[in-house]
mmCIF file of C-alpha atoms in Angstrom:
data_model
loop_
_atom_site.group_PDB
_atom_site.id
_atom_site.type_symbol
_atom_site.label_atom_id
_atom_site.label_comp_id
_atom_site.label_asym_id
_atom_site.label_seq_id
_atom_site.Cartn_x
_atom_site.Cartn_y
_atom_site.Cartn_z
ATOM 1 C CA MET A 1424 2.908 -30.110 17.802
ATOM 2 C CA THR A 1425 4.601 -27.335 15.696
ATOM 3 C CA ARG A 1426 3.610 -27.154 12.185
ATOM 4 C CA ARG A 1427 5.693 -26.177 9.346
ATOM 5 C CA LEU A 1428 4.419 -23.099 7.446
ATOM 6 C CA LEU A 1429 5.217 -21.863 4.043
ATOM 7 C CA LEU A 1430 4.170 -18.296 3.272
ATOM 8 C CA LEU A 1431 4.002 -17.131 -0.272
ATOM 9 C CA GLY A 1432 3.203 -13.488 -0.896
ATOM 10 C CA SER A 1433 4.727 -12.572 2.560
ATOM 11 C CA THR A 1434 5.164 -9.008 2.045
ATOM 12 C CA GLY A 1435 1.921 -8.138 0.928
ATOM 13 C CA SER A 1436 -1.423 -7.197 3.186
ATOM 14 C CA ILE A 1437 -2.411 -10.815 3.847
ATOM 15 C CA GLY A 1438 1.061 -12.060 4.218
ATOM 16 C CA THR A 1439 2.183 -9.417 6.606
ATOM 17 C CA GLN A 1440 -0.901 -10.105 8.686
ATOM 18 C CA ALA A 1441 -0.353 -13.819 8.627
ATOM 19 C CA LEU A 1442 3.012 -13.389 10.166
ATOM 20 C CA ASP A 1443 1.203 -11.352 12.592
ATOM 21 C CA VAL A 1444 -1.174 -13.840 13.645
ATOM 22 C CA VAL A 1445 1.487 -16.542 13.700
ATOM 23 C CA GLU A 1446 3.460 -14.171 16.384
ATOM 24 C CA ARG A 1447 0.478 -13.112 18.257
ATOM 25 C CA ALA A 1448 -2.021 -16.196 18.256
ATOM 26 C CA ASP A 1449 0.053 -18.997 19.285
ATOM 27 C CA PRO A 1450 4.051 -18.503 18.536
ATOM 28 C CA ASP A 1451 4.642 -22.318 19.215
ATOM 29 C CA ALA A 1452 2.099 -23.588 16.751
ATOM 30 C CA PHE A 1453 4.121 -22.756 13.612
ATOM 31 C CA ALA A 1454 7.792 -22.556 12.447
ATOM 32 C CA VAL A 1455 8.035 -20.631 9.244
ATOM 33 C CA VAL A 1456 10.329 -22.841 6.772
ATOM 34 C CA GLY A 1457 10.097 -20.458 3.563
ATOM 35 C CA LEU A 1458 8.721 -17.071 2.521
ATOM 36 C CA ALA A 1459 8.226 -15.647 -1.215
ATOM 37 C CA ALA A 1460 7.265 -12.564 -2.892
ATOM 38 C CA GLY A 1461 7.136 -11.179 -6.300
ATOM 39 C CA ARG A 1462 9.727 -8.282 -6.312
ATOM 40 C CA SER A 1463 10.010 -6.947 -2.689
ATOM 41 C CA TRP A 1464 13.375 -8.256 -2.128
ATOM 42 C CA GLU A 1465 14.391 -5.969 0.935
ATOM 43 C CA ALA A 1466 11.054 -6.552 2.720
ATOM 44 C CA VAL A 1467 11.219 -10.416 2.195
ATOM 45 C CA VAL A 1468 14.845 -10.667 3.339
ATOM 46 C CA ALA A 1469 14.038 -8.541 6.587
ATOM 47 C CA GLN A 1470 11.279 -11.069 7.348
ATOM 48 C CA ALA A 1471 13.467 -13.949 6.833
ATOM 49 C CA ARG A 1472 16.035 -12.549 9.347
ATOM 50 C CA GLN A 1473 13.408 -11.699 11.674
ATOM 51 C CA HIS A 1474 11.778 -15.239 11.497
ATOM 52 C CA GLY A 1475 14.885 -17.355 11.137
ATOM 53 C CA VAL A 1476 13.928 -18.390 7.893
ATOM 54 C CA PRO A 1477 16.482 -20.065 5.623
ATOM 55 C CA ARG A 1478 15.025 -20.094 2.064
ATOM 56 C CA ILE A 1479 13.197 -17.572 0.325
ATOM 57 C CA ALA A 1480 11.773 -17.249 -3.330
ATOM 58 C CA LEU A 1481 11.381 -14.206 -5.495
ATOM 59 C CA ALA A 1482 9.209 -14.378 -8.691
ATOM 60 C CA ASP A 1483 11.135 -11.450 -10.316
ATOM 61 C CA ALA A 1484 14.820 -12.972 -11.455
ATOM 62 C CA ASP A 1485 16.350 -9.206 -10.955
ATOM 63 C CA ALA A 1486 15.068 -9.086 -7.303
ATOM 64 C CA ALA A 1487 16.315 -12.637 -6.650
ATOM 65 C CA ALA A 1488 19.623 -11.731 -7.672
ATOM 66 C CA ARG A 1489 19.686 -8.565 -5.390
ATOM 67 C CA ALA A 1490 18.133 -10.744 -2.330
ATOM 68 C CA ALA A 1491 20.950 -13.216 -2.963
ATOM 69 C CA ASP A 1492 23.699 -10.348 -2.878
ATOM 70 C CA ALA A 1493 22.104 -8.796 0.336
ATOM 71 C CA TRP A 1494 21.659 -12.054 2.144
ATOM 72 C CA PRO A 1495 24.643 -14.311 1.537
ATOM 73 C CA GLU A 1496 23.505 -16.409 4.638
ATOM 74 C CA GLY A 1497 20.394 -17.757 3.143
ATOM 75 C CA GLU A 1498 19.450 -19.486 0.012
ATOM 76 C CA VAL A 1499 17.392 -17.379 -2.763
ATOM 77 C CA LEU A 1500 15.308 -19.146 -5.391
ATOM 78 C CA ALA A 1501 14.581 -17.258 -8.710
ATOM 79 C CA GLY A 1502 11.344 -16.907 -10.812
ATOM 80 C CA PRO A 1503 8.052 -19.255 -11.296
ATOM 81 C CA GLU A 1504 10.110 -22.231 -10.955
ATOM 82 C CA GLY A 1505 11.695 -21.156 -7.851
ATOM 83 C CA LEU A 1506 8.385 -20.796 -6.338
ATOM 84 C CA VAL A 1507 7.295 -24.031 -7.059
ATOM 85 C CA ARG A 1508 10.680 -25.602 -6.165
ATOM 86 C CA LEU A 1509 10.132 -23.840 -2.583
ATOM 87 C CA VAL A 1510 6.985 -25.449 -2.423
ATOM 88 C CA VAL A 1511 8.019 -29.099 -3.427
ATOM 89 C CA GLU A 1512 11.363 -28.851 -1.201
ATOM 90 C CA ALA A 1513 10.322 -26.850 1.856
ATOM 91 C CA GLY A 1514 8.769 -29.655 3.813
ATOM 92 C CA ALA A 1515 5.862 -27.700 4.911
ATOM 93 C CA ASP A 1516 2.833 -29.148 6.273
ATOM 94 C CA LEU A 1517 0.764 -26.300 5.203
ATOM 95 C CA VAL A 1518 1.237 -23.718 2.545
ATOM 96 C CA LEU A 1519 -0.506 -20.413 2.792
ATOM 97 C CA ASN A 1520 -0.700 -18.856 -0.931
ATOM 98 C CA ALA A 1521 -1.154 -15.261 -0.567
ATOM 99 C CA LEU A 1522 0.301 -14.296 -3.917
ATOM 100 C CA VAL A 1523 -1.407 -12.021 -6.186
ATOM 101 C CA GLY A 1524 -2.849 -12.842 -9.729
ATOM 102 C CA ALA A 1525 -2.345 -15.986 -11.890
ATOM 103 C CA ALA A 1526 1.022 -16.308 -10.608
ATOM 104 C CA GLY A 1527 -0.329 -18.135 -7.943
ATOM 105 C CA LEU A 1528 -1.362 -21.088 -9.841
ATOM 106 C CA GLY A 1529 1.643 -22.791 -10.195
ATOM 107 C CA PRO A 1530 2.380 -22.968 -6.397
ATOM 108 C CA THR A 1531 -1.275 -23.947 -5.747
ATOM 109 C CA VAL A 1532 -0.920 -27.048 -8.112
ATOM 110 C CA ALA A 1533 2.333 -27.865 -6.619
ATOM 111 C CA ALA A 1534 1.309 -27.918 -3.171
ATOM 112 C CA LEU A 1535 -1.826 -29.799 -3.724
ATOM 113 C CA GLY A 1536 -0.079 -32.042 -5.885
ATOM 114 C CA GLU A 1537 2.329 -32.884 -2.762
ATOM 115 C CA GLY A 1538 -0.691 -33.558 -0.551
ATOM 116 C CA ILE A 1539 0.057 -30.340 1.379
ATOM 117 C CA ASP A 1540 -2.771 -28.454 3.004
ATOM 118 C CA LEU A 1541 -3.531 -25.173 1.316
ATOM 119 C CA ALA A 1542 -4.633 -22.094 2.930
ATOM 120 C CA LEU A 1543 -5.636 -20.109 -0.007
ATOM 121 C CA ALA A 1544 -5.769 -16.371 -0.433
ATOM 122 C CA ASN A 1545 -5.016 -16.522 -4.077
ATOM 123 C CA LYS A 1546 -8.395 -16.533 -5.703
ATOM 124 C CA GLU A 1547 -7.036 -16.645 -9.056
ATOM 125 C CA SER A 1548 -6.066 -20.196 -8.668
ATOM 126 C CA LEU A 1549 -9.646 -21.305 -8.592
ATOM 127 C CA VAL A 1550 -10.999 -18.669 -11.095
ATOM 128 C CA VAL A 1551 -8.344 -19.739 -13.701
ATOM 129 C CA GLY A 1552 -8.069 -23.483 -12.950
ATOM 130 C CA GLY A 1553 -10.833 -24.258 -10.255
ATOM 131 C CA GLU A 1554 -12.045 -27.760 -11.796
ATOM 132 C CA LEU A 1555 -8.700 -29.057 -12.108
ATOM 133 C CA VAL A 1556 -7.483 -27.592 -8.791
ATOM 134 C CA MET A 1557 -10.253 -29.128 -6.837
ATOM 135 C CA GLN A 1558 -9.901 -32.376 -8.636
ATOM 136 C CA LEU A 1559 -6.119 -32.517 -7.461
ATOM 137 C CA ALA A 1560 -7.113 -31.521 -4.056
ATOM 138 C CA GLU A 1561 -9.661 -34.455 -3.860
ATOM 139 C CA ALA A 1562 -7.089 -36.832 -5.358
ATOM 140 C CA THR A 1563 -4.360 -36.215 -2.967
ATOM 141 C CA GLY A 1564 -6.646 -35.508 0.239
ATOM 142 C CA ALA A 1565 -4.923 -32.229 0.714
ATOM 143 C CA ARG A 1566 -7.429 -29.621 2.176
ATOM 144 C CA VAL A 1567 -8.240 -26.203 0.607
ATOM 145 C CA LEU A 1568 -8.799 -23.915 3.616
ATOM 146 C CA PRO A 1569 -10.233 -20.539 2.426
ATOM 147 C CA VAL A 1570 -8.668 -17.215 3.578
ATOM 148 C CA ASP A 1571 -11.077 -14.631 1.752
ATOM 149 C CA SER A 1572 -13.016 -13.132 4.421
ATOM 150 C CA GLU A 1573 -16.095 -14.026 2.555
ATOM 151 C CA HIS A 1574 -15.040 -17.668 1.841
ATOM 152 C CA SER A 1575 -14.336 -18.019 5.370
ATOM 153 C CA ALA A 1576 -17.471 -16.832 6.437
ATOM 154 C CA LEU A 1577 -19.232 -19.247 4.201
ATOM 155 C CA TRP A 1578 -17.048 -22.106 5.250
ATOM 156 C CA GLN A 1579 -17.831 -21.473 8.804
ATOM 157 C CA LEU A 1580 -21.414 -21.208 8.316
ATOM 158 C CA VAL A 1581 -21.500 -24.398 6.007
ATOM 159 C CA GLU A 1582 -19.476 -26.228 8.861
ATOM 160 C CA GLY A 1583 -21.590 -25.313 11.410
ATOM 161 C CA GLU A 1584 -24.970 -26.242 9.480
ATOM 162 C CA SER A 1585 -23.562 -29.598 8.493
ATOM 163 C CA GLY A 1586 -22.361 -30.415 11.930
ATOM 164 C CA GLY A 1587 -18.697 -30.033 11.242
ATOM 165 C CA ALA A 1588 -18.033 -30.661 7.425
ATOM 166 C CA GLU A 1589 -14.611 -31.166 6.243
ATOM 167 C CA ALA A 1590 -12.778 -28.229 4.859
ATOM 168 C CA PRO A 1591 -13.599 -27.521 1.408
ATOM 169 C CA ALA A 1592 -11.813 -29.695 -1.325
ATOM 170 C CA GLY A 1593 -14.264 -31.040 -3.875
ATOM 171 C CA GLY A 1594 -17.072 -29.087 -2.309
ATOM 172 C CA PRO A 1595 -18.895 -30.063 0.856
ATOM 173 C CA ARG A 1596 -22.602 -31.000 0.490
ATOM 174 C CA LEU A 1597 -24.878 -28.015 1.373
ATOM 175 C CA GLY A 1598 -27.832 -30.192 2.597
ATOM 176 C CA THR A 1599 -30.178 -27.694 4.085
ATOM 177 C CA ILE A 1600 -28.457 -24.708 2.730
ATOM 178 C CA GLU A 1601 -30.412 -23.233 -0.059
ATOM 179 C CA ARG A 1602 -28.138 -20.298 -1.277
ATOM 180 C CA LEU A 1603 -24.768 -18.628 -0.704
ATOM 181 C CA VAL A 1604 -24.778 -14.864 -0.368
ATOM 182 C CA LEU A 1605 -21.542 -13.176 -0.650
ATOM 183 C CA THR A 1606 -21.466 -9.606 0.660
ATOM 184 C CA ALA A 1607 -19.435 -6.508 -1.128
ATOM 185 C CA SER A 1608 -18.594 -3.125 0.201
ATOM 186 C CA GLY A 1609 -19.526 -1.657 -3.059
ATOM 187 C CA GLY A 1610 -15.834 -0.066 -3.188
ATOM 188 C CA PRO A 1611 -15.125 3.679 -3.244
ATOM 189 C CA PHE A 1612 -17.666 4.649 -6.132
ATOM 190 C CA ARG A 1613 -20.904 2.703 -4.785
ATOM 191 C CA GLY A 1614 -24.073 4.726 -5.920
ATOM 192 C CA ARG A 1615 -22.360 6.462 -8.715
ATOM 193 C CA SER A 1616 -23.826 5.843 -12.277
ATOM 194 C CA ARG A 1617 -21.683 4.704 -15.135
ATOM 195 C CA ASP A 1618 -21.508 7.868 -16.530
ATOM 196 C CA GLU A 1619 -20.335 9.583 -13.256
ATOM 197 C CA LEU A 1620 -17.437 6.727 -13.631
ATOM 198 C CA ALA A 1621 -16.061 8.021 -16.934
ATOM 199 C CA ASP A 1622 -13.446 10.343 -15.455
ATOM 200 C CA VAL A 1623 -12.697 9.013 -12.244
ATOM 201 C CA GLY A 1624 -8.679 8.761 -11.543
ATOM 202 C CA ILE A 1625 -6.318 6.358 -9.878
ATOM 203 C CA GLU A 1626 -6.162 7.930 -6.448
ATOM 204 C CA GLN A 1627 -9.995 7.880 -6.183
ATOM 205 C CA ALA A 1628 -10.230 4.214 -7.215
ATOM 206 C CA LEU A 1629 -7.709 3.462 -4.621
ATOM 207 C CA ALA A 1630 -9.438 4.945 -1.868
ATOM 208 C CA HIS A 1631 -11.065 2.084 -0.597
ATOM 209 C CA PRO A 1632 -13.751 2.839 2.243
ATOM 210 C CA THR A 1633 -13.168 -0.330 4.428
ATOM 211 C CA TRP A 1634 -10.195 -2.406 3.521
ATOM 212 C CA ALA A 1635 -6.573 -1.855 3.225
ATOM 213 C CA MET A 1636 -5.382 -3.962 0.341
ATOM 214 C CA GLY A 1637 -2.854 -4.052 -2.329
ATOM 215 C CA GLY A 1638 -3.228 -1.889 -5.758
ATOM 216 C CA LYS A 1639 -4.671 -4.451 -7.866
ATOM 217 C CA ILE A 1640 -7.219 -6.030 -5.498
ATOM 218 C CA THR A 1641 -8.299 -2.514 -4.504
ATOM 219 C CA ILE A 1642 -8.986 -1.590 -8.211
ATOM 220 C CA ASP A 1643 -10.888 -4.993 -8.587
ATOM 221 C CA SER A 1644 -12.949 -4.010 -5.645
ATOM 222 C CA ALA A 1645 -13.649 -0.705 -7.316
ATOM 223 C CA THR A 1646 -15.063 -2.434 -10.507
ATOM 224 C CA LEU A 1647 -16.651 -5.231 -8.631
ATOM 225 C CA MET A 1648 -14.447 -7.718 -10.408
ATOM 226 C CA ASN A 1649 -13.229 -8.791 -7.116
ATOM 227 C CA LYS A 1650 -16.641 -9.960 -6.226
ATOM 228 C CA GLY A 1651 -17.147 -11.550 -9.609
ATOM 229 C CA LEU A 1652 -14.019 -13.475 -9.043
ATOM 230 C CA GLU A 1653 -15.320 -14.505 -5.458
ATOM 231 C CA VAL A 1654 -18.639 -15.905 -7.150
ATOM 232 C CA ILE A 1655 -16.429 -18.136 -9.300
ATOM 233 C CA GLU A 1656 -14.066 -19.146 -6.251
ATOM 234 C CA ALA A 1657 -17.199 -19.939 -4.035
ATOM 235 C CA HIS A 1658 -18.675 -22.227 -7.050
ATOM 236 C CA HIS A 1659 -15.659 -24.296 -6.926
ATOM 237 C CA LEU A 1660 -14.909 -24.184 -2.956
ATOM 238 C CA PHE A 1661 -18.640 -25.552 -2.178
ATOM 239 C CA GLY A 1662 -19.671 -27.133 -5.225
ATOM 240 C CA THR A 1663 -22.425 -24.936 -5.627
ATOM 241 C CA PRO A 1664 -24.141 -23.946 -8.941
ATOM 242 C CA TYR A 1665 -23.990 -20.266 -10.074
ATOM 243 C CA ASP A 1666 -27.613 -19.923 -9.613
ATOM 244 C CA ARG A 1667 -27.387 -20.491 -6.061
ATOM 245 C CA ILE A 1668 -24.950 -17.968 -5.363
ATOM 246 C CA ASP A 1669 -26.126 -14.344 -4.842
ATOM 247 C CA VAL A 1670 -24.206 -10.985 -4.371
ATOM 248 C CA VAL A 1671 -25.384 -8.214 -2.002
ATOM 249 C CA VAL A 1672 -23.648 -4.771 -1.559
ATOM 250 C CA HIS A 1673 -23.060 -3.991 2.174
ATOM 251 C CA PRO A 1674 -21.037 -1.020 2.824
ATOM 252 C CA GLN A 1675 -20.376 -1.562 6.411
ATOM 253 C CA SER A 1676 -18.495 -4.860 5.772
ATOM 254 C CA ILE A 1677 -19.752 -6.117 9.080
ATOM 255 C CA VAL A 1678 -21.741 -9.088 7.679
ATOM 256 C CA HIS A 1679 -18.988 -10.964 5.729
ATOM 257 C CA SER A 1680 -21.517 -13.375 3.979
ATOM 258 C CA TYR A 1681 -24.516 -15.302 4.939
ATOM 259 C CA VAL A 1682 -26.557 -18.467 3.645
ATOM 260 C CA THR A 1683 -30.348 -19.008 3.426
ATOM 261 C CA LEU A 1684 -31.862 -22.313 4.521
ATOM 262 C CA CYS A 1685 -34.396 -24.555 3.231
ATOM 263 C CA ASP A 1686 -36.899 -23.423 6.190
ATOM 264 C CA GLY A 1687 -36.633 -19.754 5.242
ATOM 265 C CA ALA A 1688 -34.124 -19.012 7.945
ATOM 266 C CA ALA A 1689 -30.835 -17.435 7.282
ATOM 267 C CA LEU A 1690 -27.315 -17.771 9.059
ATOM 268 C CA ALA A 1691 -24.787 -14.952 8.962
ATOM 269 C CA HIS A 1692 -21.188 -14.590 9.851
ATOM 270 C CA LEU A 1693 -20.378 -11.182 11.295
ATOM 271 C CA GLY A 1694 -17.419 -9.357 12.608
ATOM 272 C CA LEU A 1695 -15.374 -5.922 12.200
ATOM 273 C CA PRO A 1696 -13.325 -5.951 9.083
ATOM 274 C CA ASP A 1697 -10.238 -7.416 10.096
ATOM 275 C CA MET A 1698 -8.237 -10.282 8.064
ATOM 276 C CA ARG A 1699 -6.530 -11.552 11.041
ATOM 277 C CA ALA A 1700 -9.590 -13.408 11.952
ATOM 278 C CA PRO A 1701 -10.023 -15.411 8.839
ATOM 279 C CA ILE A 1702 -6.484 -15.982 8.456
ATOM 280 C CA ALA A 1703 -6.061 -17.383 11.919
ATOM 281 C CA PHE A 1704 -9.171 -19.599 11.203
ATOM 282 C CA ALA A 1705 -7.502 -21.214 8.149
ATOM 283 C CA LEU A 1706 -4.254 -21.650 9.833
ATOM 284 C CA HIS A 1707 -5.444 -23.312 13.145
ATOM 285 C CA HIS A 1708 -8.642 -25.188 11.616
ATOM 286 C CA PRO A 1709 -10.294 -27.052 13.261
ATOM 287 C CA ASP A 1710 -9.192 -25.056 16.402
ATOM 288 C CA ARG A 1711 -9.968 -21.425 17.350
ATOM 289 C CA VAL A 1712 -7.387 -19.352 18.851
ATOM 290 C CA PRO A 1713 -7.584 -16.047 20.847
ATOM 291 C CA LEU A 1714 -6.683 -12.973 18.932
ATOM 292 C CA PRO A 1715 -6.194 -9.279 20.241
ATOM 293 C CA LEU A 1716 -8.900 -7.993 18.035
ATOM 294 C CA GLU A 1717 -11.717 -5.518 18.625
ATOM 295 C CA PRO A 1718 -14.985 -7.410 19.412
ATOM 296 C CA LEU A 1719 -17.903 -6.431 17.411
ATOM 297 C CA ASP A 1720 -20.441 -4.072 19.006
ATOM 298 C CA LEU A 1721 -23.432 -3.671 16.809
ATOM 299 C CA ALA A 1722 -24.997 -0.892 19.072
ATOM 300 C CA ALA A 1723 -21.665 1.147 18.204
ATOM 301 C CA VAL A 1724 -21.987 0.381 14.567
ATOM 302 C CA GLY A 1725 -25.628 1.560 14.643
ATOM 303 C CA GLN A 1726 -26.951 0.405 11.316
ATOM 304 C CA LEU A 1727 -26.516 -2.235 8.559
ATOM 305 C CA THR A 1728 -27.823 -1.607 5.198
ATOM 306 C CA PHE A 1729 -28.011 -3.724 2.081
ATOM 307 C CA GLU A 1730 -28.714 -3.107 -1.727
ATOM 308 C CA ARG A 1731 -28.454 -4.929 -5.088
ATOM 309 C CA PRO A 1732 -25.261 -4.284 -7.144
ATOM 310 C CA ASP A 1733 -25.622 -1.992 -10.033
ATOM 311 C CA LEU A 1734 -24.602 -4.108 -12.938
ATOM 312 C CA ASP A 1735 -24.770 -1.333 -15.763
ATOM 313 C CA ALA A 1736 -22.299 0.835 -13.665
ATOM 314 C CA PHE A 1737 -20.008 -1.921 -12.798
ATOM 315 C CA PRO A 1738 -20.424 -4.663 -15.522
ATOM 316 C CA CYS A 1739 -17.359 -6.579 -14.276
ATOM 317 C CA LEU A 1740 -19.579 -8.534 -11.867
ATOM 318 C CA ARG A 1741 -21.679 -9.611 -14.694
ATOM 319 C CA LEU A 1742 -18.821 -10.481 -17.026
ATOM 320 C CA ALA A 1743 -17.361 -12.756 -14.360
ATOM 321 C CA GLY A 1744 -20.604 -14.352 -13.764
ATOM 322 C CA GLU A 1745 -21.261 -14.888 -17.544
ATOM 323 C CA ALA A 1746 -17.477 -16.480 -17.637
ATOM 324 C CA GLY A 1747 -18.241 -18.806 -14.728
ATOM 325 C CA GLU A 1748 -21.375 -20.038 -16.414
ATOM 326 C CA ALA A 1749 -19.518 -20.560 -19.685
ATOM 327 C CA GLY A 1750 -16.622 -22.739 -17.929
ATOM 328 C CA GLY A 1751 -13.861 -23.972 -19.908
ATOM 329 C CA THR A 1752 -11.276 -21.443 -20.481
ATOM 330 C CA ALA A 1753 -13.501 -18.254 -20.218
ATOM 331 C CA PRO A 1754 -12.657 -17.559 -16.407
ATOM 332 C CA CYS A 1755 -8.936 -17.851 -17.321
ATOM 333 C CA VAL A 1756 -9.695 -15.411 -20.162
ATOM 334 C CA LEU A 1757 -11.491 -13.051 -17.890
ATOM 335 C CA ASN A 1758 -8.816 -13.158 -15.357
ATOM 336 C CA ALA A 1759 -5.838 -12.540 -17.753
ATOM 337 C CA ALA A 1760 -7.703 -9.687 -19.460
ATOM 338 C CA ASN A 1761 -8.622 -7.963 -16.222
ATOM 339 C CA GLU A 1762 -4.970 -8.149 -14.917
ATOM 340 C CA ILE A 1763 -3.679 -6.416 -18.073
ATOM 341 C CA ALA A 1764 -6.392 -3.845 -17.764
ATOM 342 C CA VAL A 1765 -6.066 -3.076 -14.133
ATOM 343 C CA HIS A 1766 -2.239 -2.926 -14.486
ATOM 344 C CA ALA A 1767 -2.735 -0.506 -17.234
ATOM 345 C CA PHE A 1768 -5.334 1.782 -15.700
ATOM 346 C CA LEU A 1769 -2.806 1.818 -12.726
ATOM 347 C CA ALA A 1770 -0.161 2.975 -14.994
ATOM 348 C CA GLY A 1771 -2.354 5.916 -16.360
ATOM 349 C CA ARG A 1772 -2.666 4.100 -19.729
ATOM 350 C CA ILE A 1773 -6.309 3.716 -19.860
ATOM 351 C CA GLY A 1774 -9.356 4.880 -18.158
ATOM 352 C CA PHE A 1775 -11.633 3.361 -15.331
ATOM 353 C CA LEU A 1776 -14.301 2.223 -17.734
ATOM 354 C CA ASP A 1777 -11.994 0.930 -20.280
ATOM 355 C CA ILE A 1778 -11.309 -1.915 -17.917
ATOM 356 C CA PRO A 1779 -14.624 -3.921 -18.358
ATOM 357 C CA ALA A 1780 -14.495 -2.699 -21.936
ATOM 358 C CA ILE A 1781 -11.306 -4.650 -22.379
ATOM 359 C CA VAL A 1782 -12.445 -7.571 -20.401
ATOM 360 C CA GLU A 1783 -15.322 -7.783 -22.494
ATOM 361 C CA ALA A 1784 -13.977 -7.505 -25.826
ATOM 362 C CA THR A 1785 -11.355 -10.196 -25.094
ATOM 363 C CA LEU A 1786 -13.770 -12.575 -24.044
ATOM 364 C CA ASP A 1787 -15.802 -11.897 -27.121
ATOM 365 C CA ALA A 1788 -12.930 -12.534 -29.164
ATOM 366 C CA LEU A 1789 -11.531 -15.501 -27.498
ATOM 367 C CA GLY A 1790 -14.768 -17.283 -26.276
ATOM 368 C CA SER A 1791 -14.045 -20.334 -24.156
ATOM 369 C CA GLY A 1792 -12.272 -23.456 -25.211
ATOM 370 C CA PRO A 1793 -12.290 -27.026 -23.254
ATOM 371 C CA VAL A 1794 -9.771 -27.483 -20.411
ATOM 372 C CA ARG A 1795 -7.993 -30.792 -20.693
ATOM 373 C CA ALA A 1796 -4.972 -30.194 -18.804
ATOM 374 C CA PHE A 1797 -3.327 -27.277 -17.001
ATOM 375 C CA GLU A 1798 -1.236 -26.538 -20.121
ATOM 376 C CA SER A 1799 -4.537 -25.555 -21.706
ATOM 377 C CA LEU A 1800 -5.008 -22.742 -19.062
ATOM 378 C CA TYR A 1801 -1.578 -21.452 -19.470
ATOM 379 C CA ASP A 1802 -2.235 -21.287 -23.363
ATOM 380 C CA ALA A 1803 -5.475 -19.468 -22.840
ATOM 381 C CA ASP A 1804 -3.674 -17.172 -20.194
ATOM 382 C CA ARG A 1805 -1.015 -16.178 -22.604
ATOM 383 C CA ARG A 1806 -3.509 -15.527 -25.711
ATOM 384 C CA ALA A 1807 -5.708 -13.405 -23.561
ATOM 385 C CA ARG A 1808 -3.013 -11.136 -22.174
ATOM 386 C CA GLU A 1809 -1.503 -10.590 -25.862
ATOM 387 C CA HIS A 1810 -5.043 -9.721 -26.747
ATOM 388 C CA ALA A 1811 -6.020 -7.374 -23.870
ATOM 389 C CA GLU A 1812 -2.674 -5.756 -24.289
ATOM 390 C CA THR A 1813 -3.435 -5.116 -28.057
ATOM 391 C CA LEU A 1814 -6.567 -3.548 -26.800
ATOM 392 C CA VAL A 1815 -4.818 -1.416 -24.370
ATOM 393 C CA ALA A 1816 -2.316 -0.090 -26.996
ATOM 394 C CA ALA A 1817 -4.974 0.909 -29.297
ATOM 395 C CA ARG A 1818 -6.531 3.185 -26.602
ATOM 396 C CA VAL A 1819 -3.103 5.049 -25.625
#
């Protein structure tokens, strides 16, 4: 049976690869009923024409207006409200949320509130509002299907060890699993000391050794904030305490994650770094579909190495862990301050080491408050952005 797929963030790395998976893996499995992007109106209009999509949304109002002028045969929705309206009105069976940043939270809430299964590549949805988001999924019966390669790996390992557990939604029971271990490539600056990071430039930070990703995510990988956000995400997806989640640096990016078991054994998920594999697993679960991907040849890889992360050189990983442990609005503040700092770095307004400094100063200033509703998160997000922007301005 053909399922109706709504793709948010369709012009980014995950979105374009998801459309490739839809076309290549099983063209009859999905009908794409809607597409959304931030500002890339020309690309999303081209995608809509290619896939026969009648309705799109753009978070940026000016971009939406341009799209409407260029695409009179279709319907264009605008702004955050337009993204949510697209989710609610598209009649989708599955929503893939590949938006970047906290902007993905509203569509995540809308999809789960409607009881629609959610393939989640927007980790900020769980970082910012993880407890409420997972409660909502459990209440409506919607599944949260991880798309990040690390969380897809953990999901498959947990599922295999538990004999076919349901997709994460409130956190499956880990049973015999003792620890979850997320692997990190280490980014372009692995092995450098804190002093050696003082003068690194934008181009250096964007030169990721393994993955091809958007600018914001690539910088997060360079600071190891991305891995810190993934720790918070794993906590919510798998209902696992933070003291049972570890991070290990693995520069080859072949082991995507692994779990340790109560009998001392470990199970790992391996594969060449290609996001189409976890995307396909989320879209087609519980089935696996053939993909035209290069198989893993360990002899050709030669060696796999592992090391502990350097929390002195990369304090963002520590800050994320502390925010996650603090709970409440702290992860929301962490994420908002990081978004402001990363965009300021990409704009050449601050240095690389200013990113963790601004995040830490914002966390120290705002602390953590209770989360009674999603409005608490939106307020914390706004205050954190304002404070972080003030700190950025002071460094210019």
